[in-house]
CSV table of C-alpha atoms in Angstrom, one decimal:
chain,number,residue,atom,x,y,z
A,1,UNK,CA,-1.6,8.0,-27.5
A,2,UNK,CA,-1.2,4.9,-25.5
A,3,UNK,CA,-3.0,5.7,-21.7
A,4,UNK,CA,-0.3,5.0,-19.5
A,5,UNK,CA,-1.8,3.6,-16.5
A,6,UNK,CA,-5.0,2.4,-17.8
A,7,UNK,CA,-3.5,0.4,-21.1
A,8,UNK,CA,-3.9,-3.2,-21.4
A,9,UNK,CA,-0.2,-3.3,-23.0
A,10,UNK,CA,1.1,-2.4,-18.7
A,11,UNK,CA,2.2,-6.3,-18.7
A,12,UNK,CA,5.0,-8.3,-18.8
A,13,UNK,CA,4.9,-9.6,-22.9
A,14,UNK,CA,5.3,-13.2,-21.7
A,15,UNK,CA,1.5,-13.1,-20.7
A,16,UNK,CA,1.2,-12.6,-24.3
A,17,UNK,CA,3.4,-15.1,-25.9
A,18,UNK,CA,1.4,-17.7,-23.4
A,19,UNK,CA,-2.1,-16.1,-24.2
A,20,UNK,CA,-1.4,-17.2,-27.7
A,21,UNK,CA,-0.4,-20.4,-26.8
A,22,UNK,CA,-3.3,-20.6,-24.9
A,23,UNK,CA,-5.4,-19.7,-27.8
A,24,UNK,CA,-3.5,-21.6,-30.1
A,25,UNK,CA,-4.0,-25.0,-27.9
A,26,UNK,CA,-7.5,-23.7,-27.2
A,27,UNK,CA,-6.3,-24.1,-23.4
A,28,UNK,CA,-9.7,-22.4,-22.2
A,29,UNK,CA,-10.4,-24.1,-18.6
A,30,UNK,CA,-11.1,-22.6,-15.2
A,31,UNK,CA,-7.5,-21.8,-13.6
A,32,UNK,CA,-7.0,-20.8,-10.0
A,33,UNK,CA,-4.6,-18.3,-9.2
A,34,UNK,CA,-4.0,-16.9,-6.0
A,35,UNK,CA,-1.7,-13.7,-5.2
A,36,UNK,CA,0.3,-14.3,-1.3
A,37,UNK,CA,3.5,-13.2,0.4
A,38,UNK,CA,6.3,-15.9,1.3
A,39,UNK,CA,7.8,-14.7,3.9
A,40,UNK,CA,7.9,-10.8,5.8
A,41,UNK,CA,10.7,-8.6,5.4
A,42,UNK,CA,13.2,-7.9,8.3
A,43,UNK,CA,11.3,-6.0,11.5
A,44,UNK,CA,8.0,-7.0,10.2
A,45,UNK,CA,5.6,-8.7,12.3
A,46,UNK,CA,2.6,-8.6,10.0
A,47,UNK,CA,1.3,-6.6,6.6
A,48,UNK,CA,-1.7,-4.8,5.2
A,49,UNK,CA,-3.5,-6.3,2.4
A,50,UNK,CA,-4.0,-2.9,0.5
A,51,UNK,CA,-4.7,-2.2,-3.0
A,52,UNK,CA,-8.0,-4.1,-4.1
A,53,UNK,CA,-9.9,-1.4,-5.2
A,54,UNK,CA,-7.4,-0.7,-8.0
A,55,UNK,CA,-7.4,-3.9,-8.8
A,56,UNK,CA,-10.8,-4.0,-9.4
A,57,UNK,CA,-11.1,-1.2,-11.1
A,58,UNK,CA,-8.5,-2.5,-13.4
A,59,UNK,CA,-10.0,-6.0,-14.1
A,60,UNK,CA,-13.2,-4.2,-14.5
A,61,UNK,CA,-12.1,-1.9,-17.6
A,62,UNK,CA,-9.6,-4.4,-19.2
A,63,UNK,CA,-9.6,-4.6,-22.8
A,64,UNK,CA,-7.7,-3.9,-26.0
A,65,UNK,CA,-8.1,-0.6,-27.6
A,66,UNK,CA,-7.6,-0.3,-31.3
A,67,UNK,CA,-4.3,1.3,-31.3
A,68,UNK,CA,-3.1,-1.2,-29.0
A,69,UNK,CA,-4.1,-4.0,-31.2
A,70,UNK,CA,-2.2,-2.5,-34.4
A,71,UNK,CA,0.5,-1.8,-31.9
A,72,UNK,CA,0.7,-6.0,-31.6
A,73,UNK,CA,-0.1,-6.8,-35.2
A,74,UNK,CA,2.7,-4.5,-36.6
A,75,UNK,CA,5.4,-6.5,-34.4
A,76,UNK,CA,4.5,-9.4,-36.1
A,77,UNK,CA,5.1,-12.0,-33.4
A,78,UNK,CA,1.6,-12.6,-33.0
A,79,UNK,CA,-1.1,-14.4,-35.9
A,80,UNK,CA,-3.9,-12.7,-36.8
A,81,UNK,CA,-6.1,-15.2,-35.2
A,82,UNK,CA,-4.9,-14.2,-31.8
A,83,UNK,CA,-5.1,-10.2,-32.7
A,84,UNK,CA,-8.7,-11.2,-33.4
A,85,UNK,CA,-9.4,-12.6,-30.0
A,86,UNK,CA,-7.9,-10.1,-28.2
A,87,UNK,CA,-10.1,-7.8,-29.9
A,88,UNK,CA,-12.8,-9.2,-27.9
A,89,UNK,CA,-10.9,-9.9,-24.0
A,90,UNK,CA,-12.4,-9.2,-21.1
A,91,UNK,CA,-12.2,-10.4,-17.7
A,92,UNK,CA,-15.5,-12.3,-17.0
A,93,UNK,CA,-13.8,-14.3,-13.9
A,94,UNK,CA,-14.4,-14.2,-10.3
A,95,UNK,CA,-12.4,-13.0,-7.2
A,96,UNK,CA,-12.2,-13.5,-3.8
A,97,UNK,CA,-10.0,-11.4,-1.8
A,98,UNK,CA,-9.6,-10.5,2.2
A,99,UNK,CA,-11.3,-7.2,2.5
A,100,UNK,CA,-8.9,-4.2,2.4
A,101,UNK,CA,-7.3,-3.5,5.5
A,102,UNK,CA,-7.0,-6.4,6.0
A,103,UNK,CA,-3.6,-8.0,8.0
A,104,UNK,CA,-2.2,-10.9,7.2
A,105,UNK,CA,0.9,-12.8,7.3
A,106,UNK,CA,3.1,-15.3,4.9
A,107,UNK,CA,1.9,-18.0,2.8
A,108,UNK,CA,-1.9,-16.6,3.2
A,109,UNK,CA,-3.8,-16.0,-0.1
A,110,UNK,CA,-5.1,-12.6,-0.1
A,111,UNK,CA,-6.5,-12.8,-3.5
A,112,UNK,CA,-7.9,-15.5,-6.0
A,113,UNK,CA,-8.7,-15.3,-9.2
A,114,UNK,CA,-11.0,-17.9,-10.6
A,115,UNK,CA,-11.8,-17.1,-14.8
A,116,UNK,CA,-10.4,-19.2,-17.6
A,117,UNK,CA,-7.1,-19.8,-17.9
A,118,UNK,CA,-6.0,-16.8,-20.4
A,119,UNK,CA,-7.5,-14.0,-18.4
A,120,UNK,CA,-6.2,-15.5,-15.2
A,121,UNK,CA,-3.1,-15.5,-16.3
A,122,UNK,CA,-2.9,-12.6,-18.0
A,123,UNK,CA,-4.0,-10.0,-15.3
A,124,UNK,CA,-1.2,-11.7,-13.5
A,125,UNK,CA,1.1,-8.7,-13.6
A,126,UNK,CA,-0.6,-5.6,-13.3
A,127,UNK,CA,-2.0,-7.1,-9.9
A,128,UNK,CA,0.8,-8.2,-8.5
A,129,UNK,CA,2.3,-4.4,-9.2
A,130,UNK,CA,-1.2,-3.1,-7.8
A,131,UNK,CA,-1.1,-5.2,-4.4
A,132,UNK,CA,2.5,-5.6,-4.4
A,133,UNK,CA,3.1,-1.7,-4.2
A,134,UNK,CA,0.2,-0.7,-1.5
A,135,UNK,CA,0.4,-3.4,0.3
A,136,UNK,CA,4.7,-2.6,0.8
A,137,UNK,CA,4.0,0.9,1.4
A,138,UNK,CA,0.5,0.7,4.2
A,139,UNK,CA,2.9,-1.7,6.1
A,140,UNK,CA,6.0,0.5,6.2
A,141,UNK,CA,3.1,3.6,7.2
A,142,UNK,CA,1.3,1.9,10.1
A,143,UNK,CA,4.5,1.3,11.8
A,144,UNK,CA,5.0,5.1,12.3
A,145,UNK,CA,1.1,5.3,12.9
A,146,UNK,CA,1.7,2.7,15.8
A,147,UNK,CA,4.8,4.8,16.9
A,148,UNK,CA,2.8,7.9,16.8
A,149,UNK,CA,-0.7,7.5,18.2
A,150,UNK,CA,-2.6,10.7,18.5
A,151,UNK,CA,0.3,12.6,16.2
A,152,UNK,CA,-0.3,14.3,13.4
A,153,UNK,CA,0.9,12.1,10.8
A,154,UNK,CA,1.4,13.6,7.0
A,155,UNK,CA,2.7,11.8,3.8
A,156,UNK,CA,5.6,14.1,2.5
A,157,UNK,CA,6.9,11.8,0.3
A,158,UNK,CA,5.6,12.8,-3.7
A,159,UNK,CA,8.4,14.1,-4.3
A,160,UNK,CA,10.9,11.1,-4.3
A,161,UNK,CA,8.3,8.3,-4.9
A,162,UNK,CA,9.4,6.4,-7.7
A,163,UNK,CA,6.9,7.8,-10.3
A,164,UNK,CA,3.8,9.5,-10.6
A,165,UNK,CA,1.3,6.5,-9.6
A,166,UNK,CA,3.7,5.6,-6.7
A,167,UNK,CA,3.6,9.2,-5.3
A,168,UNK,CA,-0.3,8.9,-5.8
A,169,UNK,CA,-1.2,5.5,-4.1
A,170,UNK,CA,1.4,6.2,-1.3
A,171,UNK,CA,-0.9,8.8,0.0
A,172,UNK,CA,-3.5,6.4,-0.5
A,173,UNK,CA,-2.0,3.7,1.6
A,174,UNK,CA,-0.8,6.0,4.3
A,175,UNK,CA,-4.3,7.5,4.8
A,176,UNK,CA,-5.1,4.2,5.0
A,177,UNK,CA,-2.3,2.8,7.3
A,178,UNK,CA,-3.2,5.7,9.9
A,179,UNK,CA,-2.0,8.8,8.1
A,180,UNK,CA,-3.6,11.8,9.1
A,181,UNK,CA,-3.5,13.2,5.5
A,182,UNK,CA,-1.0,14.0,2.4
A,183,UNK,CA,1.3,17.3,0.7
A,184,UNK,CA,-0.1,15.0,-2.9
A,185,UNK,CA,-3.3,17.7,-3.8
A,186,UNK,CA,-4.3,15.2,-6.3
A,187,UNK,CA,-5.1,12.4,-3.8
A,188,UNK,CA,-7.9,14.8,-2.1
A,189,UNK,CA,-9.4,15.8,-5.3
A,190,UNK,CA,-9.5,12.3,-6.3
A,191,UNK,CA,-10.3,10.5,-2.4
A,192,UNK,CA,-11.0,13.0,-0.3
A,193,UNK,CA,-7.7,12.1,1.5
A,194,UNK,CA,-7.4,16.1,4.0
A,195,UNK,CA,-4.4,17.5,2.4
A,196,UNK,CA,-1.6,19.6,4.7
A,197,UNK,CA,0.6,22.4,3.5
A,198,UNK,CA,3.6,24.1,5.1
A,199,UNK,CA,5.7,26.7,3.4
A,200,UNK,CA,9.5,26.1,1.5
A,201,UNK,CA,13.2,27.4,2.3
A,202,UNK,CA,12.8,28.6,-1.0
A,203,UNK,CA,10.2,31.2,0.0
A,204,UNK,CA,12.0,32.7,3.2
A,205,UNK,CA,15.2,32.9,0.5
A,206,UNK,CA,13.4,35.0,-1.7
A,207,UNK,CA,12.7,37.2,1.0
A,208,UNK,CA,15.6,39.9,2.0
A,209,UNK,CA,14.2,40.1,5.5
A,210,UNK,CA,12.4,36.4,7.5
A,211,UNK,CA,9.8,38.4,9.3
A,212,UNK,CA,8.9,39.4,6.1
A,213,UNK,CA,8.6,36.2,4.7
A,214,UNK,CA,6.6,34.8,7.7
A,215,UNK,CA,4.2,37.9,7.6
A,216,UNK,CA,3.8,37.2,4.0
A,217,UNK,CA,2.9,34.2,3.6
A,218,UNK,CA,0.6,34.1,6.6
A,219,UNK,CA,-1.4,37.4,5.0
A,220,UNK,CA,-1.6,35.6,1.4
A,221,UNK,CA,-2.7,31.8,3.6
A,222,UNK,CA,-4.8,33.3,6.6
A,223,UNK,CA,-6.7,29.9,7.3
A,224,UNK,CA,-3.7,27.4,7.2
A,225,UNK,CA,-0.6,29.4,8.5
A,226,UNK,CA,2.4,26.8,9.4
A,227,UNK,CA,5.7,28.8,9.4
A,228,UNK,CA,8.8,27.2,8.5
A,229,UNK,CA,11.6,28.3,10.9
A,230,UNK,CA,15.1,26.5,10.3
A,231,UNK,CA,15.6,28.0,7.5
A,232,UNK,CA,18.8,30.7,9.2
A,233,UNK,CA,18.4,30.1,12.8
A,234,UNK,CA,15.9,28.1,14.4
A,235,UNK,CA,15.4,29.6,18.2
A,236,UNK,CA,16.0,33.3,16.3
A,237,UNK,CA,13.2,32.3,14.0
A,238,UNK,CA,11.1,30.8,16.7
A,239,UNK,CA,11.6,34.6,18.4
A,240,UNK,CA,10.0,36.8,15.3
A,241,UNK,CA,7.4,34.0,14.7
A,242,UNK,CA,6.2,35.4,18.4
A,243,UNK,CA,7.0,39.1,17.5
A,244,UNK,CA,4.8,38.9,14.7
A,245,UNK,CA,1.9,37.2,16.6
A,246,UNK,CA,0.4,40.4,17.8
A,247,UNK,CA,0.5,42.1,14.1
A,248,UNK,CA,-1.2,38.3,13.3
A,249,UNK,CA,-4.3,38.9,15.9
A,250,UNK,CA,-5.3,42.1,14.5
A,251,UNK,CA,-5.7,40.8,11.2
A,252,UNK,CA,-7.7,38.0,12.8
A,253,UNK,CA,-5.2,35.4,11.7
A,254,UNK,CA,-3.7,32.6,14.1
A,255,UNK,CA,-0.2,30.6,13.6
A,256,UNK,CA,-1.4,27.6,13.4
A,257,UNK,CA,2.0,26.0,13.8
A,258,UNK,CA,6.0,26.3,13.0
A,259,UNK,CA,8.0,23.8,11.4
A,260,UNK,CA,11.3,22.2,12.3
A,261,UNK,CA,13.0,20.6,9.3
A,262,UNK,CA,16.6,20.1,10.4
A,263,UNK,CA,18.9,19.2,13.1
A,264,UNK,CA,18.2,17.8,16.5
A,265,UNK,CA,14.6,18.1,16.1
A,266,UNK,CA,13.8,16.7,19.8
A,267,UNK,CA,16.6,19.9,21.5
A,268,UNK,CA,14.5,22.6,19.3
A,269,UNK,CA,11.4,21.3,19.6
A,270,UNK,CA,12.1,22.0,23.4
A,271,UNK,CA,13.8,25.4,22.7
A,272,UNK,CA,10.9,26.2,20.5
A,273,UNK,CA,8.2,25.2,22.9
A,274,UNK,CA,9.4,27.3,25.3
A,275,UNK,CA,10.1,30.6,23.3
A,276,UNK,CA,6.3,30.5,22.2
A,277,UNK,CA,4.9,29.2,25.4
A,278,UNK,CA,6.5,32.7,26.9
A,279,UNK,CA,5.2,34.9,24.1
A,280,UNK,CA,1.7,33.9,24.6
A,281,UNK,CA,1.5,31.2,21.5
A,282,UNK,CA,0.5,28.0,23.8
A,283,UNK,CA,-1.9,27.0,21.3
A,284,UNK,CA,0.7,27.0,18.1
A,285,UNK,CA,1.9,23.2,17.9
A,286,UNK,CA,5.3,22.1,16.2
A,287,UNK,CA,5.7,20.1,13.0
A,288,UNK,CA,8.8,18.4,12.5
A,289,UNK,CA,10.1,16.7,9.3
A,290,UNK,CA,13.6,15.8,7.7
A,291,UNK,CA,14.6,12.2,7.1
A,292,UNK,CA,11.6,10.5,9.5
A,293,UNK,CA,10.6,7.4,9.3
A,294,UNK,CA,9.0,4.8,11.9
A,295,UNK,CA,12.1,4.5,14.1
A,296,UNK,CA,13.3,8.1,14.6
A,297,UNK,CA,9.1,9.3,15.5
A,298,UNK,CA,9.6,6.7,18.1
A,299,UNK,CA,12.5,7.9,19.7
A,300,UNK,CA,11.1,11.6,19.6
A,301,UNK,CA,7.9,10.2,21.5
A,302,UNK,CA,9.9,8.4,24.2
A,303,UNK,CA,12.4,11.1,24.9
A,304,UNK,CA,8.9,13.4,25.2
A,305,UNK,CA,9.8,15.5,22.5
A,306,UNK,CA,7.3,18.6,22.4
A,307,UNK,CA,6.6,17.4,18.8
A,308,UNK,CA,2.3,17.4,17.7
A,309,UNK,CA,3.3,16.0,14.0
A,310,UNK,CA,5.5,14.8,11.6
A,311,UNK,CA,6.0,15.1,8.2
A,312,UNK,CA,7.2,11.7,6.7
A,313,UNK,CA,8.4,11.0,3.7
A,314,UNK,CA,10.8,9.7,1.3
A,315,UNK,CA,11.8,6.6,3.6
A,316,UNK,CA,8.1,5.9,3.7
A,317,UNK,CA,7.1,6.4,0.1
A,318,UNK,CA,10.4,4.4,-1.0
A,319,UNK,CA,10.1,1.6,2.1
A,320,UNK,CA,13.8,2.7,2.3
A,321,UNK,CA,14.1,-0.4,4.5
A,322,UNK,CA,12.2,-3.5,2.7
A,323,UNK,CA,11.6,-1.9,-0.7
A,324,UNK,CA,10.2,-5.2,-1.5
A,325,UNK,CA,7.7,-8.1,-0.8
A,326,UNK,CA,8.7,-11.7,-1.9
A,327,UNK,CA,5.5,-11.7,-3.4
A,328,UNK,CA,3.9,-14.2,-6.2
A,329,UNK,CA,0.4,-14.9,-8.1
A,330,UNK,CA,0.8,-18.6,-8.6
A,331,UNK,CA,-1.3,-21.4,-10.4
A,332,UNK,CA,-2.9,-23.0,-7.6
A,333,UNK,CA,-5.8,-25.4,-9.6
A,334,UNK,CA,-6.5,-26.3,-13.2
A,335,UNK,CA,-9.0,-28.0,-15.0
A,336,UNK,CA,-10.6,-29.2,-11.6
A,337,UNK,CA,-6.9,-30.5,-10.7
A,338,UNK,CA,-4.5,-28.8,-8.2
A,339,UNK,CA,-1.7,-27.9,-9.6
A,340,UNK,CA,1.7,-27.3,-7.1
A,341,UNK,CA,5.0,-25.6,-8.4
A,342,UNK,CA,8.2,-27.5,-6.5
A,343,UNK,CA,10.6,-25.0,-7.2
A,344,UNK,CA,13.5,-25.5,-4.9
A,345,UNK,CA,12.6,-22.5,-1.8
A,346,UNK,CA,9.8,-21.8,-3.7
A,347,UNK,CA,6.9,-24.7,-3.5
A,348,UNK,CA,3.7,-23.4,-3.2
A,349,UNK,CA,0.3,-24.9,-1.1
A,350,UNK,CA,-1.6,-26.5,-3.8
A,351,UNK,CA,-5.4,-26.1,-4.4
A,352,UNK,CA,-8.1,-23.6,-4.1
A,353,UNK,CA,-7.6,-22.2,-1.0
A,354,UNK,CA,-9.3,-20.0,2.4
A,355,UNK,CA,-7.9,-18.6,5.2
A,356,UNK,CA,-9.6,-19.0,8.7
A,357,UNK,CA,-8.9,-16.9,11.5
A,358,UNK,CA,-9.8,-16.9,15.2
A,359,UNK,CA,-9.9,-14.8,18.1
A,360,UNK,CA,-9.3,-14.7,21.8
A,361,UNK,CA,-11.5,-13.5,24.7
A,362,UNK,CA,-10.2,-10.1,23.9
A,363,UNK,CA,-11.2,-10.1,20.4
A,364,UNK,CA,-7.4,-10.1,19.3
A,365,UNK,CA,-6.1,-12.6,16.8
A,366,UNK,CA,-5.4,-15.7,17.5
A,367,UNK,CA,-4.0,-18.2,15.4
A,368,UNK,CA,-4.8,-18.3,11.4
A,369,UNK,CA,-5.4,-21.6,9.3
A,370,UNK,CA,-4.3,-21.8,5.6
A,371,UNK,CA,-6.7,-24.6,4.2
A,372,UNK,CA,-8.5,-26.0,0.9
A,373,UNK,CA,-11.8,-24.1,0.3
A,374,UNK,CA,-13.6,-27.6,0.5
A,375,UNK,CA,-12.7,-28.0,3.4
A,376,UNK,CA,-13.7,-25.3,6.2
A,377,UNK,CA,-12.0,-24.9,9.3
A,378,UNK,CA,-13.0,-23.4,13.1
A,379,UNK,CA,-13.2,-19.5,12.4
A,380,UNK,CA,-13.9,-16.6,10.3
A,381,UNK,CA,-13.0,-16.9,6.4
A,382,UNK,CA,-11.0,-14.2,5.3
A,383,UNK,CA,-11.4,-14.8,0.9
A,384,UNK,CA,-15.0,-13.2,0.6
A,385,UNK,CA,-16.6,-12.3,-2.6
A,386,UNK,CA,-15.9,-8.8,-4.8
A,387,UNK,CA,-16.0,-10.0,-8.0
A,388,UNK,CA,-18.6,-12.3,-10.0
A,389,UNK,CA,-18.5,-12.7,-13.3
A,390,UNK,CA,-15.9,-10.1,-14.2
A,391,UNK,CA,-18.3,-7.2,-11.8
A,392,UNK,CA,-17.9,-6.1,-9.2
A,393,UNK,CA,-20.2,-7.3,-6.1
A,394,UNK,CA,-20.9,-4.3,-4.1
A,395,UNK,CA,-20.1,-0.6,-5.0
A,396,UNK,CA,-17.1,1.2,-3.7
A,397,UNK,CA,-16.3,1.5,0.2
A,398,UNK,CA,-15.5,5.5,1.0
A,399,UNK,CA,-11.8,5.7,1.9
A,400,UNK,CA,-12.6,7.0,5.4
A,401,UNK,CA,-14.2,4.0,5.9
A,402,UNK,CA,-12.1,1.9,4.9
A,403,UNK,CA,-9.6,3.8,7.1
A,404,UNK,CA,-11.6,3.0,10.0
A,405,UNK,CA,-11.6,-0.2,9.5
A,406,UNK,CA,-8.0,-0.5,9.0
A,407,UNK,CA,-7.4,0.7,12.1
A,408,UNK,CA,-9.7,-1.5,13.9
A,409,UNK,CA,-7.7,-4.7,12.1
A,410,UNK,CA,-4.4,-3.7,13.4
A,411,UNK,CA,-5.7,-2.6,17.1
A,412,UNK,CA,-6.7,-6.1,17.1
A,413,UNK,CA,-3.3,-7.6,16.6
A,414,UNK,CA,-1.6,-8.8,19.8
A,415,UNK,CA,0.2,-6.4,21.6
A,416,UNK,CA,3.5,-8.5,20.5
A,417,UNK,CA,2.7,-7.7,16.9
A,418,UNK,CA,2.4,-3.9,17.2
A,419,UNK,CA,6.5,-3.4,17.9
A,420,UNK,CA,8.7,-2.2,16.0
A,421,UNK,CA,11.0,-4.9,16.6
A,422,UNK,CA,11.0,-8.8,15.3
A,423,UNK,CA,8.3,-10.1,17.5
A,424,UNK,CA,7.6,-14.4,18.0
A,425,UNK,CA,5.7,-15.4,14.7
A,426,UNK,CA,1.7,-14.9,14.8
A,427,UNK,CA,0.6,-18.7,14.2
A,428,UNK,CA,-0.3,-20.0,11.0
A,429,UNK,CA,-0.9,-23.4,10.7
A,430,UNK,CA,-1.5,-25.6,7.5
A,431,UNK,CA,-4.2,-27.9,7.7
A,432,UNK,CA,-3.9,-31.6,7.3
A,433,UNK,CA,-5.8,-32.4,4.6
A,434,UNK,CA,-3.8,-29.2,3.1
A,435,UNK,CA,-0.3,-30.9,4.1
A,436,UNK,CA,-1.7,-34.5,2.8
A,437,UNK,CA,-2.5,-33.3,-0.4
A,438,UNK,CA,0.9,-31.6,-0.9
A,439,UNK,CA,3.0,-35.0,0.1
A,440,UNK,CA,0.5,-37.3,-1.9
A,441,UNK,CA,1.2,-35.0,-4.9
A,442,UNK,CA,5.0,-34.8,-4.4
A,443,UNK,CA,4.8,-38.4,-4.5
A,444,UNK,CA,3.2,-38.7,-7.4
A,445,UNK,CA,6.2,-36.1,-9.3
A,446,UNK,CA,9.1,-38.3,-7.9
A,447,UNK,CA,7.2,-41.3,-8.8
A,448,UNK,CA,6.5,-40.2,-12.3
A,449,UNK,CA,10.5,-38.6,-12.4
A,450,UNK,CA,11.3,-42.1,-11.3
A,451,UNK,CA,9.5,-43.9,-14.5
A,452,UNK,CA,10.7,-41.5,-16.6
């Protein structure tokens, strides 16, 4: 059986038809790639670099099993010769990346790969799904973190995620993004992401009588007791929730919360909030869900909504809104030479590159300066090293750390930059020797076109 997420065969088979003619031409040099964004998507005023520790983890393991190779030789598009090398490829380049957490904004390498040209190319891919798909969903989450400080925040959104590994790294990059946590068990087993439970329609339905169903469940989940109430009728609901409360102490076990999945969540929160302040249940916050995203938390916060969480899901998991990044992993340097692609709307900034970045006198960002590696600007270099020789360069930052730190990166954005609406452009300037290179090289094309 072929390992689905893990096999070297999750490419594109183009990078295969060029390894071989890579091979073939014994076209072996040290390439430059890097992986940036072109442009944001609507409503965006910055993004998250997210999804470097897969990344690494994949370029770490990469190889060729056996099965996989007789998969290759039995299609009989590729000579044994190059079934034989890839019988011994690895990834033995180097990366630079911007930490994870990271924001940054269009036309900024967040990535580069430096490793000869075959395994440069080929990884090209699987980390542009890796980045491309964290990186979409963190900056869709942090917008409702932003909306929601001090909220109870859970990914809901498994369910309708567009595959396994989507429904997995989502509640990755939401924990990440600000999250408070995830409904996906797996992603606490696997990161210790907290993990939040609620209770189904489906289990007040099987029940002939609701109070029953509340009493119930709370008896068979006496440590995490949130109560779905919409289910018939939300205020009548709201009403046995505090008739059973006194049944609740004796056993010793507190409602936690109720849950409001449906309708004007912002006119039942209120109703709700006031049927269990006056049966004694001040300390039982409300969850809402149903259809949130970034724009609809906001408006329950400014209309002071008696809302302490909310469930969010499918139009965060799917980034219902921008369910893409123009992103691309291009050939920036070859052979010692930069290489530029002049694609019409789609040129890229030749040359190895770094990004610099500085800061006002309140430690928020600044202005950002996309320039050739050789040639260092005022401020902090985003690219560091966490890969050398196809290893990694330190061991694995914890998740809650890297949350932390995530956190800190966006509170550091100018106030402009935190809205939900289109905001004036953070600057990001090219730098001259960075612009001179790119017109002394378009020069050269049209002059060679001309000749021709």
């Amino acid at each position: 059986m072929f390992d689905r997420q893990n096999s070297a065969l999750l490419s594109d088979l183009y990078q295969l038809t060029m390894l071989q003619g890579y091979v073939e031409q014994r076209l072996y040099g040290t390439a430059v790639f890097e992986f940036f964004v072109r442009k944001l998507p609507p409503d965006r005023n910055f993004l998250l670099a997210l999804g470097l520790e897969q990344a690494i983890e994949y370029l770490e393991k990469l190889h060729f099993s056996e099965q996989e190779l007789s998969w290759l030789a039995d299609r009989e598009q590729f000579s044994a010769e190059f079934i034989e090398y890839l019988a011994g490829f690895r990834f033995m380049g180097d990366v630079d990346a911007m930490p994870e957490g990271a924001v940054f904004f269009p036309n900024e390498p967040i990535l580069r790969v430096t490793a000869p040209l075959p395994q440069a190319q080929f990884v090209e891919s699987r980390l542009i799904n890796l980045f491309h798909f964290q990186t979409l969903i963190g900056s869709k989450a942090v917008r409702s973190a932003l909306a929601a400080p001090g909220k109870l925040l859970v990914d809901f959104g498994m369910r309708r995620a567009h595959g396994a590994e989507a429904g997995l790294l989502s509640a990755r990059a939401t924990y990440l993004a600000g999250f408070s946590g995830s409904a996906t068990t797996l992603a606490g087993a696997l990161w210790d992401i907290p993990v939040y439970g609620t209770m189904a329609h489906s289990f007040i339905q099987a029940h002939d009588d609701e109070a029953e169903a509340f009493l119930r469940f709370a008896v068979a989940n006496p440590k995490d007791v949130t109560l779905l109430i919409d289910t018939y009728d939300t205020e009548q609901g709201a009403r046995k929730v505090v008739s059973l409360a006194e049944e609740l102490r004796r056993r010793k076990i507190p409602i936690r919360s109720v849950r409001l999945d449906s309708g004007d969540l912002a006119e039942h929160a209120r109703r709700v909030r006031r049927i269990l302040d006056e049966g004694g249940l001040q300390a039982t916050t409300i969850f809402a869900s149903g259809n949130l995203d970034e724009t609809k938390v906001a408006e329950l916060v400014a209309c002071g909504a008696p809302i302490d969480g909310f469930g969010i899901g499918t139009l965060v998991d799917v980034s219902a809104d921008a369910p893409y990044l123009e992103c691309a992993y291009k050939l920036e340097e070859y052979a010692g030479k930069p290489r530029r692609k002049h694609s019409e709307g789609k040129a890229t900034w030749p040359g190895c590159k770094q990004v610099y970045r500085t800061y006002d006198s309140q430690d928020r960002l600044l202005s950002d300066c996309v320039a050739l590696a050789s040639d260092p600007q005022p401020g902090e270099p985003l690219l560091v090293p966490v890969m050398r020789g196809g290893r990694r360069v330190s061991p694995p930052i914890p998740l809650a750390d890297l949350r932390i730190r995530t956190s800190h990166n966006v509170q550091r954005l100018p106030d402009r930059l935190k809205a939900l609406s289109p905001a004036e452009p953070y600057a990001v300037q090219i730098s001259p020797s960075l612009q001179t290179l790119a017109k002394t090289m378009d020069e050269q094309m049209a002059a060679t076109a001309k000749r021709g």
